[in-house]
Structures are given as structure tokens and as C-alpha cells.
CSV table of C-alpha atoms and ligand atoms in Angstrom, one decimal:
chain,number,residue,atom,x,y,z
A,603,MET,CA,-118.6,-134.2,-13.0
A,604,GLY,CA,-119.8,-136.5,-10.2
A,605,ARG,CA,-117.9,-139.2,-11.7
A,606,VAL,CA,-114.3,-140.1,-11.7
A,607,CYS,CA,-113.0,-140.3,-15.1
A,608,PHE,CA,-109.1,-140.3,-14.3
A,609,LEU,CA,-106.9,-139.1,-15.9
A,610,LEU,CA,-106.3,-135.9,-17.4
A,611,THR,CA,-102.9,-134.8,-16.8
A,612,MET,CA,-100.0,-136.8,-14.8
A,613,PRO,CA,-96.9,-134.5,-15.0
A,614,LYS,CA,-93.6,-136.1,-13.6
A,615,ARG,CA,-94.3,-136.5,-9.6
A,616,ALA,CA,-96.8,-133.8,-9.8
A,617,ALA,CA,-100.4,-134.4,-8.2
A,618,ILE,CA,-102.7,-136.3,-10.8
A,619,VAL,CA,-105.8,-134.0,-11.6
A,620,LEU,CA,-109.3,-135.8,-11.4
A,621,SER,CA,-111.7,-134.9,-13.6
A,622,GLY,CA,-114.3,-132.4,-12.0
A,623,ALA,CA,-111.6,-131.6,-9.1
A,624,THR,CA,-111.9,-127.9,-7.9
A,625,ASP,CA,-109.5,-125.9,-10.1
A,626,ARG,CA,-106.4,-124.9,-8.5
A,627,ARG,CA,-107.0,-121.4,-9.3
A,628,MET,CA,-110.6,-121.4,-8.0
A,629,ASP,CA,-109.0,-122.5,-4.7
A,630,ALA,CA,-106.7,-119.4,-4.8
A,631,LEU,CA,-109.8,-117.3,-5.4
A,632,LEU,CA,-111.3,-118.9,-2.2
A,633,THR,CA,-108.3,-118.4,-0.2
A,634,LEU,CA,-107.9,-114.8,-1.4
A,635,LEU,CA,-111.5,-113.9,-0.2
A,636,SER,CA,-111.2,-116.0,3.1
A,637,GLU,CA,-108.4,-114.0,4.0
A,638,ASN,CA,-109.8,-110.7,3.4
A,639,THR,CA,-113.0,-111.1,5.0
A,640,THR,CA,-112.9,-107.3,6.2
A,641,ILE,CA,-112.5,-105.6,3.1
A,642,VAL,CA,-113.9,-105.4,-0.5
A,643,VAL,CA,-111.1,-106.9,-3.1
A,644,SER,CA,-111.6,-105.6,-6.7
A,645,GLY,CA,-112.5,-108.0,-9.6
A,646,ALA,CA,-109.2,-106.7,-11.1
A,647,LYS,CA,-106.9,-107.6,-8.3
A,648,ILE,CA,-108.3,-111.0,-7.9
A,649,ALA,CA,-108.3,-111.6,-11.7
A,650,LYS,CA,-104.5,-110.2,-11.8
A,651,GLU,CA,-103.4,-112.1,-8.4
A,652,ILE,CA,-105.1,-115.7,-9.7
A,653,GLY,CA,-104.2,-115.4,-13.5
A,654,VAL,CA,-107.6,-115.3,-14.9
A,655,THR,CA,-110.1,-112.9,-16.7
A,656,ARG,CA,-112.6,-110.6,-14.8
A,657,HIS,CA,-115.3,-112.5,-16.3
A,658,GLN,CA,-113.9,-115.9,-15.1
A,659,VAL,CA,-113.8,-114.5,-11.6
A,660,TRP,CA,-117.5,-113.6,-11.7
A,661,ARG,CA,-118.3,-117.0,-13.2
A,662,TRP,CA,-116.4,-118.5,-10.1
A,663,VAL,CA,-118.0,-116.2,-7.5
A,664,GLU,CA,-121.5,-117.4,-9.0
A,665,ARG,CA,-120.1,-120.9,-8.5
A,666,LEU,CA,-119.1,-120.2,-4.7
A,667,ARG,CA,-122.6,-118.9,-4.4
A,668,GLU,CA,-124.2,-122.1,-5.4
A,669,ALA,CA,-121.9,-123.8,-3.1
A,670,GLY,CA,-123.4,-121.6,-0.1
A,671,VAL,CA,-120.4,-119.5,0.0
A,672,ARG,CA,-121.9,-115.6,0.8
A,673,VAL,CA,-120.0,-113.5,-1.5
A,674,LYS,CA,-121.3,-109.8,-1.7
A,675,GLY,CA,-120.7,-108.0,-5.0
A,676,HIS,CA,-120.0,-104.2,-4.8
A,677,ALA,CA,-120.7,-102.3,-8.1
A,678,ARG,CA,-117.4,-101.2,-9.8
A,679,MET,CA,-115.5,-102.3,-6.3
A,680,GLY,CA,-115.2,-105.7,-6.2
A,681,TYR,CA,-116.3,-108.7,-3.8
A,682,HIS,CA,-116.2,-109.5,-0.3
A,683,VAL,CA,-117.0,-112.6,1.5
A,684,GLU,CA,-119.9,-111.9,4.3
A,685,ARG,CA,-119.2,-115.0,6.1
A,686,TRP,CA,-116.2,-116.7,6.8
A,687,PRO,CA,-116.4,-119.6,3.9
A,688,ASP,CA,-116.9,-123.0,5.3
A,689,VAL,CA,-115.7,-124.6,2.2
A,690,LEU,CA,-112.8,-127.2,2.7
A,691,ALA,CA,-110.2,-125.0,0.5
A,692,PRO,CA,-107.2,-127.1,0.0
A,693,GLN,CA,-104.9,-124.2,0.0
A,694,LEU,CA,-105.8,-123.4,3.6
A,695,LEU,CA,-105.9,-126.6,4.9
A,696,ARG,CA,-102.3,-127.4,3.4
A,697,ARG,CA,-100.6,-124.7,5.1
A,698,ARG,CA,-102.5,-126.0,8.4
A,699,LEU,CA,-101.6,-129.7,7.7
A,700,TYR,CA,-98.2,-129.1,7.3
A,701,GLY,CA,-95.8,-131.4,8.6
A,702,THR,CA,-98.2,-134.6,8.0
A,703,PRO,CA,-98.5,-136.7,5.3
A,704,PHE,CA,-102.2,-135.0,4.7
A,705,GLY,CA,-100.5,-131.6,4.0
A,706,ARG,CA,-99.5,-132.7,0.5
A,707,ARG,CA,-101.8,-133.6,-1.9
A,708,ILE,CA,-105.5,-132.4,-1.5
A,709,HIS,CA,-108.2,-133.1,-4.0
A,710,HIS,CA,-111.4,-131.1,-3.6
A,711,PHE,CA,-114.7,-131.5,-5.2
A,712,PHE,CA,-117.7,-129.4,-5.1
A,713,LYS,CA,-119.5,-132.6,-6.3
A,714,ILE,CA,-118.5,-136.2,-6.8
A,715,ASP,CA,-120.0,-139.9,-6.5
A,716,SER,CA,-117.9,-140.9,-3.5
A,717,THR,CA,-114.4,-139.6,-2.3
A,718,ASN,CA,-113.6,-143.4,-1.2
A,719,THR,CA,-114.1,-144.4,-4.9
A,720,ALA,CA,-111.9,-141.4,-6.2
A,721,ALA,CA,-109.3,-142.1,-3.4
A,722,MET,CA,-109.0,-146.0,-4.6
A,723,ALA,CA,-108.6,-145.0,-8.1
A,724,LEU,CA,-105.8,-142.5,-6.8
A,725,GLY,CA,-104.2,-145.4,-5.2
A,726,GLU,CA,-104.5,-147.6,-8.3
A,727,VAL,CA,-102.6,-144.7,-10.3
A,728,GLY,CA,-100.0,-144.5,-7.9
A,729,GLU,CA,-100.8,-141.2,-5.7
A,730,PRO,CA,-98.6,-141.2,-2.7
A,731,HIS,CA,-99.5,-142.2,0.8
A,732,GLY,CA,-101.6,-139.1,2.7
A,733,THR,CA,-103.2,-138.1,-0.4
A,734,VAL,CA,-106.6,-136.5,0.6
A,735,VAL,CA,-109.8,-136.7,-1.2
A,736,LEU,CA,-112.6,-133.9,-0.2
A,737,ALA,CA,-116.2,-133.3,-1.3
A,738,GLU,CA,-118.7,-130.9,-0.4
A,739,GLU,CA,-121.3,-133.1,-1.7
A,740,GLN,CA,-121.4,-137.0,-2.7
A,741,THR,CA,-124.1,-138.3,-5.1
A,742,ALA,CA,-123.3,-142.0,-4.4
A,743,GLY,CA,-121.6,-141.7,-0.9
A,744,ARG,CA,-120.9,-145.1,0.3
A,745,GLY,CA,-121.3,-146.9,4.0
A,746,ARG,CA,-120.3,-149.8,5.5
A,747,ALA,CA,-122.0,-153.3,4.5
A,748,GLY,CA,-123.1,-152.1,1.0
A,749,ARG,CA,-125.2,-149.1,2.8
A,750,SER,CA,-125.2,-145.7,1.4
A,751,TRP,CA,-124.1,-142.5,2.9
A,752,ILE,CA,-126.3,-139.5,2.9
A,753,ALA,CA,-125.3,-136.0,3.9
A,754,GLU,CA,-126.7,-132.8,3.1
A,755,LYS,CA,-124.2,-130.6,0.8
A,756,SER,CA,-121.4,-128.7,2.5
A,757,ALA,CA,-123.1,-129.8,5.9
A,758,GLY,CA,-120.8,-132.4,7.0
A,759,ILE,CA,-117.1,-133.8,6.5
A,760,GLN,CA,-116.7,-136.0,3.4
A,761,CYS,CA,-113.1,-137.1,3.4
A,762,SER,CA,-111.0,-140.2,2.2
A,763,VAL,CA,-107.4,-140.6,2.9
A,764,LEU,CA,-105.3,-142.6,1.0
A,765,LEU,CA,-102.6,-144.6,3.1
A,766,ARG,CA,-99.7,-146.9,1.8
A,767,PRO,CA,-99.0,-148.7,5.2
A,768,ARG,CA,-96.4,-151.2,5.3
A,769,LEU,CA,-99.0,-153.9,7.4
A,770,ALA,CA,-100.3,-157.4,6.6
A,771,PRO,CA,-103.7,-157.3,5.7
A,772,ALA,CA,-104.6,-159.1,9.0
A,773,GLN,CA,-103.8,-155.6,10.7
A,774,ALA,CA,-105.9,-153.7,8.9
A,775,PRO,CA,-109.0,-153.4,11.4
A,776,LEU,CA,-106.3,-151.4,13.7
A,777,LEU,CA,-106.2,-148.9,10.8
A,778,THR,CA,-110.1,-148.7,11.3
A,779,LEU,CA,-109.5,-148.1,15.2
A,780,VAL,CA,-106.9,-145.5,14.7
A,781,ALA,CA,-109.5,-143.4,12.3
A,782,GLY,CA,-112.3,-143.8,14.8
A,783,LEU,CA,-109.9,-142.5,17.6
A,784,ALA,CA,-109.0,-139.6,15.7
A,785,ALA,CA,-112.5,-138.6,14.6
A,786,ARG,CA,-113.8,-139.3,18.3
A,787,ASP,CA,-111.3,-137.2,20.0
A,788,ALA,CA,-111.9,-134.5,17.3
A,789,ALA,CA,-115.7,-134.4,18.1
A,790,ALA,CA,-114.9,-134.4,21.8
A,791,ASP,CA,-113.0,-131.3,21.7
A,792,VAL,CA,-116.3,-129.4,20.8
A,793,LEU,CA,-119.0,-131.6,22.8
A,794,ASP,CA,-119.8,-131.2,26.5
A,795,ALA,CA,-120.7,-134.7,26.6
A,796,ALA,CA,-117.9,-137.7,25.7
A,797,PRO,CA,-118.5,-139.2,22.4
A,798,ASP,CA,-118.7,-143.2,22.5
A,799,ILE,CA,-117.2,-145.6,19.8
A,800,ARG,CA,-119.1,-148.3,18.7
A,801,TRP,CA,-116.7,-150.9,17.4
A,802,PRO,CA,-115.0,-150.8,15.0
A,803,ASN,CA,-115.3,-147.1,14.6
A,804,ASP,CA,-118.9,-145.6,14.5
A,805,VAL,CA,-118.9,-142.3,16.5
A,806,LEU,CA,-122.0,-141.8,18.7
A,807,VAL,CA,-123.4,-139.2,21.0
A,808,GLY,CA,-126.1,-140.1,23.1
A,809,GLY,CA,-126.5,-143.3,21.4
A,810,LYS,CA,-127.0,-141.6,17.9
A,811,LYS,CA,-124.2,-141.8,15.1
A,812,LEU,CA,-122.3,-138.8,14.5
A,813,CYS,CA,-119.6,-140.1,12.4
A,814,GLY,CA,-119.0,-143.3,10.2
A,815,ILE,CA,-116.2,-144.5,8.7
A,816,LEU,CA,-115.5,-147.1,5.6
A,817,THR,CA,-112.4,-148.4,5.0
A,818,GLU,CA,-111.5,-150.4,1.8
A,819,MET,CA,-108.0,-151.8,0.5
A,820,ARG,CA,-106.1,-153.3,-2.5
A,821,ALA,CA,-104.2,-155.9,-0.8
A,822,GLU,CA,-102.6,-159.7,-1.5
A,823,PRO,CA,-102.8,-162.1,1.3
A,824,ASP,CA,-99.2,-160.9,3.1
A,825,LYS,CA,-99.3,-157.1,1.6
A,826,ILE,CA,-101.6,-154.1,1.7
A,827,HIS,CA,-101.0,-152.5,-1.9
A,828,TYR,CA,-102.9,-149.3,-0.5
A,829,ALA,CA,-105.7,-148.5,1.8
A,830,VAL,CA,-108.4,-145.9,1.6
A,831,VAL,CA,-110.2,-144.7,4.9
A,832,GLY,CA,-113.4,-142.6,4.5
A,833,ILE,CA,-114.8,-140.4,7.0
A,834,GLY,CA,-118.1,-139.3,7.0
A,835,MET,CA,-119.1,-136.7,9.9
A,836,ASN,CA,-122.6,-135.0,10.4
A,837,VAL,CA,-121.2,-131.3,11.3
A,838,ASN,CA,-123.9,-128.5,10.4
A,839,GLN,CA,-126.9,-130.3,9.8
A,840,ALA,CA,-129.7,-128.5,11.4
A,841,LYS,CA,-131.7,-131.9,11.2
A,842,MET,CA,-131.7,-135.4,9.9
A,843,PRO,CA,-133.9,-136.7,7.2
A,844,ALA,CA,-136.8,-138.4,8.7
A,845,ALA,CA,-135.3,-141.8,8.2
A,846,LEU,CA,-132.2,-141.2,10.0
A,847,GLN,CA,-133.6,-138.9,12.8
A,848,ALA,CA,-133.7,-141.8,15.6
A,849,ILE,CA,-130.3,-143.2,15.0
A,850,ALA,CA,-128.3,-140.0,13.6
A,851,THR,CA,-127.2,-136.9,15.1
A,852,SER,CA,-124.8,-133.9,14.1
A,853,LEU,CA,-122.7,-131.6,16.3
A,854,ARG,CA,-124.9,-128.4,15.5
A,855,MET,CA,-128.0,-130.7,16.9
A,856,GLU,CA,-125.8,-131.6,20.0
A,857,THR,CA,-124.3,-128.0,20.6
A,858,GLY,CA,-126.7,-125.7,19.2
A,859,LYS,CA,-124.4,-124.0,17.0
A,860,SER,CA,-122.3,-124.3,14.2
A,861,HIS,CA,-118.8,-125.5,13.6
A,862,SER,CA,-116.0,-124.9,11.1
A,863,ARG,CA,-115.6,-128.2,9.1
A,864,ALA,CA,-112.2,-126.9,8.2
A,865,GLU,CA,-111.0,-126.6,12.1
A,866,LEU,CA,-112.8,-130.0,12.9
A,867,LEU,CA,-111.2,-131.8,9.6
A,868,ILE,CA,-107.8,-130.5,10.7
A,869,ARG,CA,-108.2,-131.8,14.3
A,870,ILE,CA,-109.0,-135.3,12.8
A,871,LEU,CA,-106.4,-135.5,10.5
A,872,ARG,CA,-103.9,-134.2,12.9
A,873,GLN,CA,-104.9,-136.6,15.4
A,874,PHE,CA,-104.9,-139.5,12.8
A,875,ASP,CA,-101.2,-138.9,11.9
A,876,ALA,CA,-100.6,-138.8,15.8
A,877,TYR,CA,-102.4,-142.2,16.4
A,878,TYR,CA,-101.2,-143.8,13.0
A,879,ASP,CA,-97.6,-143.0,14.1
A,880,GLN,CA,-97.9,-144.3,17.4
A,881,PHE,CA,-99.3,-147.4,16.1
A,882,LEU,CA,-96.3,-147.9,13.4
A,883,THR,CA,-93.9,-147.1,16.2
A,884,GLU,CA,-95.3,-148.7,19.3
A,885,GLY,CA,-97.7,-151.3,18.0
A,886,SER,CA,-101.2,-151.9,18.5
A,887,ALA,CA,-100.9,-152.2,22.5
A,888,PRO,CA,-101.7,-147.9,23.0
A,889,ILE,CA,-104.3,-148.1,20.3
A,890,LEU,CA,-106.1,-150.8,22.2
A,891,ARG,CA,-105.7,-149.3,25.4
A,892,ARG,CA,-106.9,-145.7,24.2
A,893,PHE,CA,-110.1,-147.6,22.6
A,894,ALA,CA,-110.8,-149.3,26.1
A,895,GLU,CA,-110.8,-145.6,27.6
A,896,VAL,CA,-113.3,-144.2,25.2
A,897,SER,CA,-115.2,-146.9,24.2
A,898,SER,CA,-118.2,-148.5,26.2
A,899,TYR,CA,-118.2,-151.1,23.7
A,900,PHE,CA,-114.9,-152.5,24.8
A,901,GLN,CA,-116.0,-154.8,27.5
A,902,GLY,CA,-118.9,-155.8,29.2
A,903,LYS,CA,-121.5,-154.4,26.9
A,904,ARG,CA,-124.5,-156.9,26.0
A,905,VAL,CA,-124.5,-156.6,22.2
A,906,ARG,CA,-126.5,-158.1,19.2
A,907,ILE,CA,-123.8,-158.8,16.4
A,908,THR,CA,-125.0,-159.6,13.0
A,909,ALA,CA,-122.2,-160.9,10.8
A,910,ASN,CA,-121.5,-164.1,8.2
A,911,GLY,CA,-125.2,-164.3,7.8
A,912,GLU,CA,-125.6,-165.0,11.5
A,913,THR,CA,-127.3,-162.9,14.4
A,914,PHE,CA,-126.5,-163.6,18.0
A,915,ILE,CA,-126.4,-161.8,21.4
A,916,GLY,CA,-123.3,-161.7,23.5
A,917,ILE,CA,-121.3,-159.7,26.1
A,918,THR,CA,-118.0,-158.0,24.6
A,919,ALA,CA,-115.0,-159.2,26.2
A,920,GLY,CA,-112.2,-156.9,24.7
A,921,LEU,CA,-110.4,-156.9,21.7
A,922,ASP,CA,-107.7,-159.2,20.5
A,923,PRO,CA,-104.1,-157.5,19.6
A,924,SER,CA,-105.1,-156.9,15.8
A,925,GLY,CA,-108.2,-155.3,16.8
A,926,VAL,CA,-111.0,-157.9,16.4
A,927,LEU,CA,-113.9,-157.7,19.0
A,928,ARG,CA,-114.2,-160.6,21.2
A,929,VAL,CA,-117.7,-161.5,22.2
A,930,ALA,CA,-118.9,-164.2,24.8
A,931,ARG,CA,-121.7,-165.5,23.4
A,932,THR,CA,-125.0,-165.7,25.6
A,933,ASP,CA,-126.0,-169.1,23.8
A,934,GLY,CA,-123.4,-170.9,25.5
A,935,ARG,CA,-121.0,-171.4,22.4
A,936,GLY,CA,-118.1,-169.6,23.8
A,937,ILE,CA,-116.1,-166.6,22.7
A,938,GLU,CA,-116.6,-165.4,19.1
A,939,ALA,CA,-114.3,-163.3,17.2
A,940,VAL,CA,-116.0,-160.5,15.5
A,941,HIS,CA,-113.7,-159.7,12.5
A,942,SER,CA,-116.4,-157.4,10.7
A,943,GLY,CA,-120.4,-157.0,10.9
A,944,ASP,CA,-123.0,-155.2,12.5
A,945,VAL,CA,-122.9,-154.3,16.3
A,946,GLY,CA,-125.6,-152.9,18.2
A,947,GLU,CA,-126.6,-152.6,21.7
A,948,ALA,CA,-129.0,-155.4,22.8
A,949,GLY,CA,-131.5,-154.5,25.3
B,1252,BTN,C1,-120.5,-146.2,7.6
B,1252,BTN,O1,-120.8,-145.7,8.7
B,1252,BTN,O2,-121.5,-146.9,6.9
B,1252,BTN,C2,-119.6,-145.5,7.0
B,1252,BTN,C3,-119.7,-144.4,6.1
B,1252,BTN,C4,-118.7,-143.8,5.7
B,1252,BTN,C5,-119.1,-142.4,4.5
B,1252,BTN,C6,-117.7,-141.8,4.1
B,1252,BTN,S1,-117.9,-140.0,3.4
B,1252,BTN,C7,-116.5,-140.1,2.9
B,1252,BTN,C8,-116.1,-141.5,2.3
B,1252,BTN,N1,-116.7,-141.5,1.0
B,1252,BTN,C9,-117.7,-142.2,1.0
B,1252,BTN,O3,-118.3,-143.0,-0.1
B,1252,BTN,N2,-117.8,-143.0,1.8
B,1252,BTN,C10,-117.0,-142.6,3.2
């Protein structure tokens, strides 16, 4: 576990099963318990319904407890979930994402190195557009610019989606904007204050980072073979590790209450689907307009840019049609087109 040693089985057109992925029957157990939170379900009934032994049910219940699901055992009667389990169970998500490309293949892990690494591996072996990889915990979560992404187990959303867009690599920055807008809108639904987007796609609340997105792809100069958009959102962390306290926040810290990660993920992916469709049918204009509406970084913001080994100060001057940030340098060297790099507010 923790490493992707694909590939165990690859039946014709069936989903590829990655090593360490949550067992389909374990997922069924979770769904069964989740749907019967008010009653005690007998071990024998569970075993029969999902096709395993009672001993296996007991072992999986132990596993769920380790993952933070509060399952109560009743002597000779069975099990019941004390609290709605906030595990990102694929069966439940699949139903709620029906009709989107994200409801077809969902790979769930209790522990993995990085969902992006797994999704890139799945891209390589031909998994279809819309495949989703989720993890309760990442041991080597990756962020932009070689940084790492650290998140407490089962407190946030760690999700990567595999896309096979018919786009040129030059348009890839727009995928990144699409993902940022989707995550921002989902967060906005549960927050009082409107979240901001720091170009290209950090979602901020009160200037602190709530969500980060890492887009990776395999491409040729004129064709994207596949792209992976990895979304990390801080949801139910009660506090941030000391090193991140000044720069990061969670939805719980902002609202004072816990939120369902499953509901949030469904909102993110549904919004993603809507923006992605809009982008494919209408081009980049509506995406750029929406970005201008919700991001204070779009225009007129004094920023510090670090890109290509150089740091400079400038004032943001909109995005070009492919999503590249335009910045008017304060050192008089004109407008800079920023394709990638670190953007921070300059005091
Ligand atoms: C950043 O802001 O630097 C990007 C962070 C991206 C983190 C997510 S969590 C899910 C996916 N898997 C990873 O290893 N990284 C992304």
C-alpha cells in the first residue's frame, strides 16, 4: 500500500485495479452501513449481501474504525454507524455523479503516496476520461513547484481527475482555471465570505489558502495525451500545522463547523463538469469572464511574481485568451506574460 504498483487485473473495458485500492466489497459495506445509520445491521446479513465471511466483515469494520468511521458493535446483533461516515465511498459518489464523466470510474484509497501519481499511471495505461482517484491520506502529496502537500488523514479532499481533452498544450492553463473556479464555487456555497482565487487557481479565504490545484500532463507539442488535475482542499482540519498556520485555513476553521467532504466533492466535480463543457463548447471567453468576476488578482493587484528564476513586482493586467496572466512591471520593462510561477500579493 502507499505505492502504485499497477496493474493487477485489466479485464476487457473494466476498470483497472490499482494495488492498494479499496476493495469493491469494502466499499459495499460502507455504503450499506451509511444507508442504515438508524438501525443495527447483523454481521450475517452484511456478509450475505456483500458476499464475504462474517470474519471478513469484522476485519473490515476494524479497518473502517482505524479510518475514523465510528462503527458500534452490538453483541450478537450486529453493527451500526454512530455518525454518518465521512469516507469518500465510491459507490455513494458514483450515484451522485451520475450523468457526469466523473461518475464512471472512481478509485478510492485509504492510503496512497499521491493521487496525482496514481492518476498519471492510470492515464498511461488507458483509463478513460473522467477517471477519479481519491485518498483519505497521502504519504507523498505533491504541490506546485516541487513543494509537498500535507493534509491530516480524512480531514480534507484529495482528489485527482484524469482528463483526455482534445486541446493543444498551450490551452492547458485554462483547465487549471476551470478547476480553480469549480473548487472556489463549491467552497463559496458553505462560506459566508466570498473566496478569492489567486492566479492560477489557489482558492483563498481571508488571504489564506483553502485549496490548491496541481495540473500535470503528458503531451506532444500539438496534442495533450492526458492531463491530471489534482485538487487538495482543507475541509475539517480544526487547526493547521504550525508551519502553515499563517498561510493556510480550512472550511471548519472559517465556519466553526464540520462539513461533509462527500457533498463538497460532488459540488466540485459537478461544477468542474459544467465549466469544462462550457469551455469546450464556447471557448475560453466565459471562463475568463468568470475568473474576472471572482478573482481579485485578475486586474489592478500589486503582486510579486517569481518565475524563471527571477522575482519582480508588477500590477496585474488581465489574462490573455489562453489564461496566461499579464503583469505590468513596476520597473518600466513593460507587460510580462506569466505562464507559470508563484504569485503573491506585494504590500
Ligand atoms: C499546490 O497548491 O501547490 C497544489 C496542491 C495540490 C494538492 C493535490 S492533493 C490531491 C492531488 N495529489 C497530489 O499529490 N497533489 C494534488
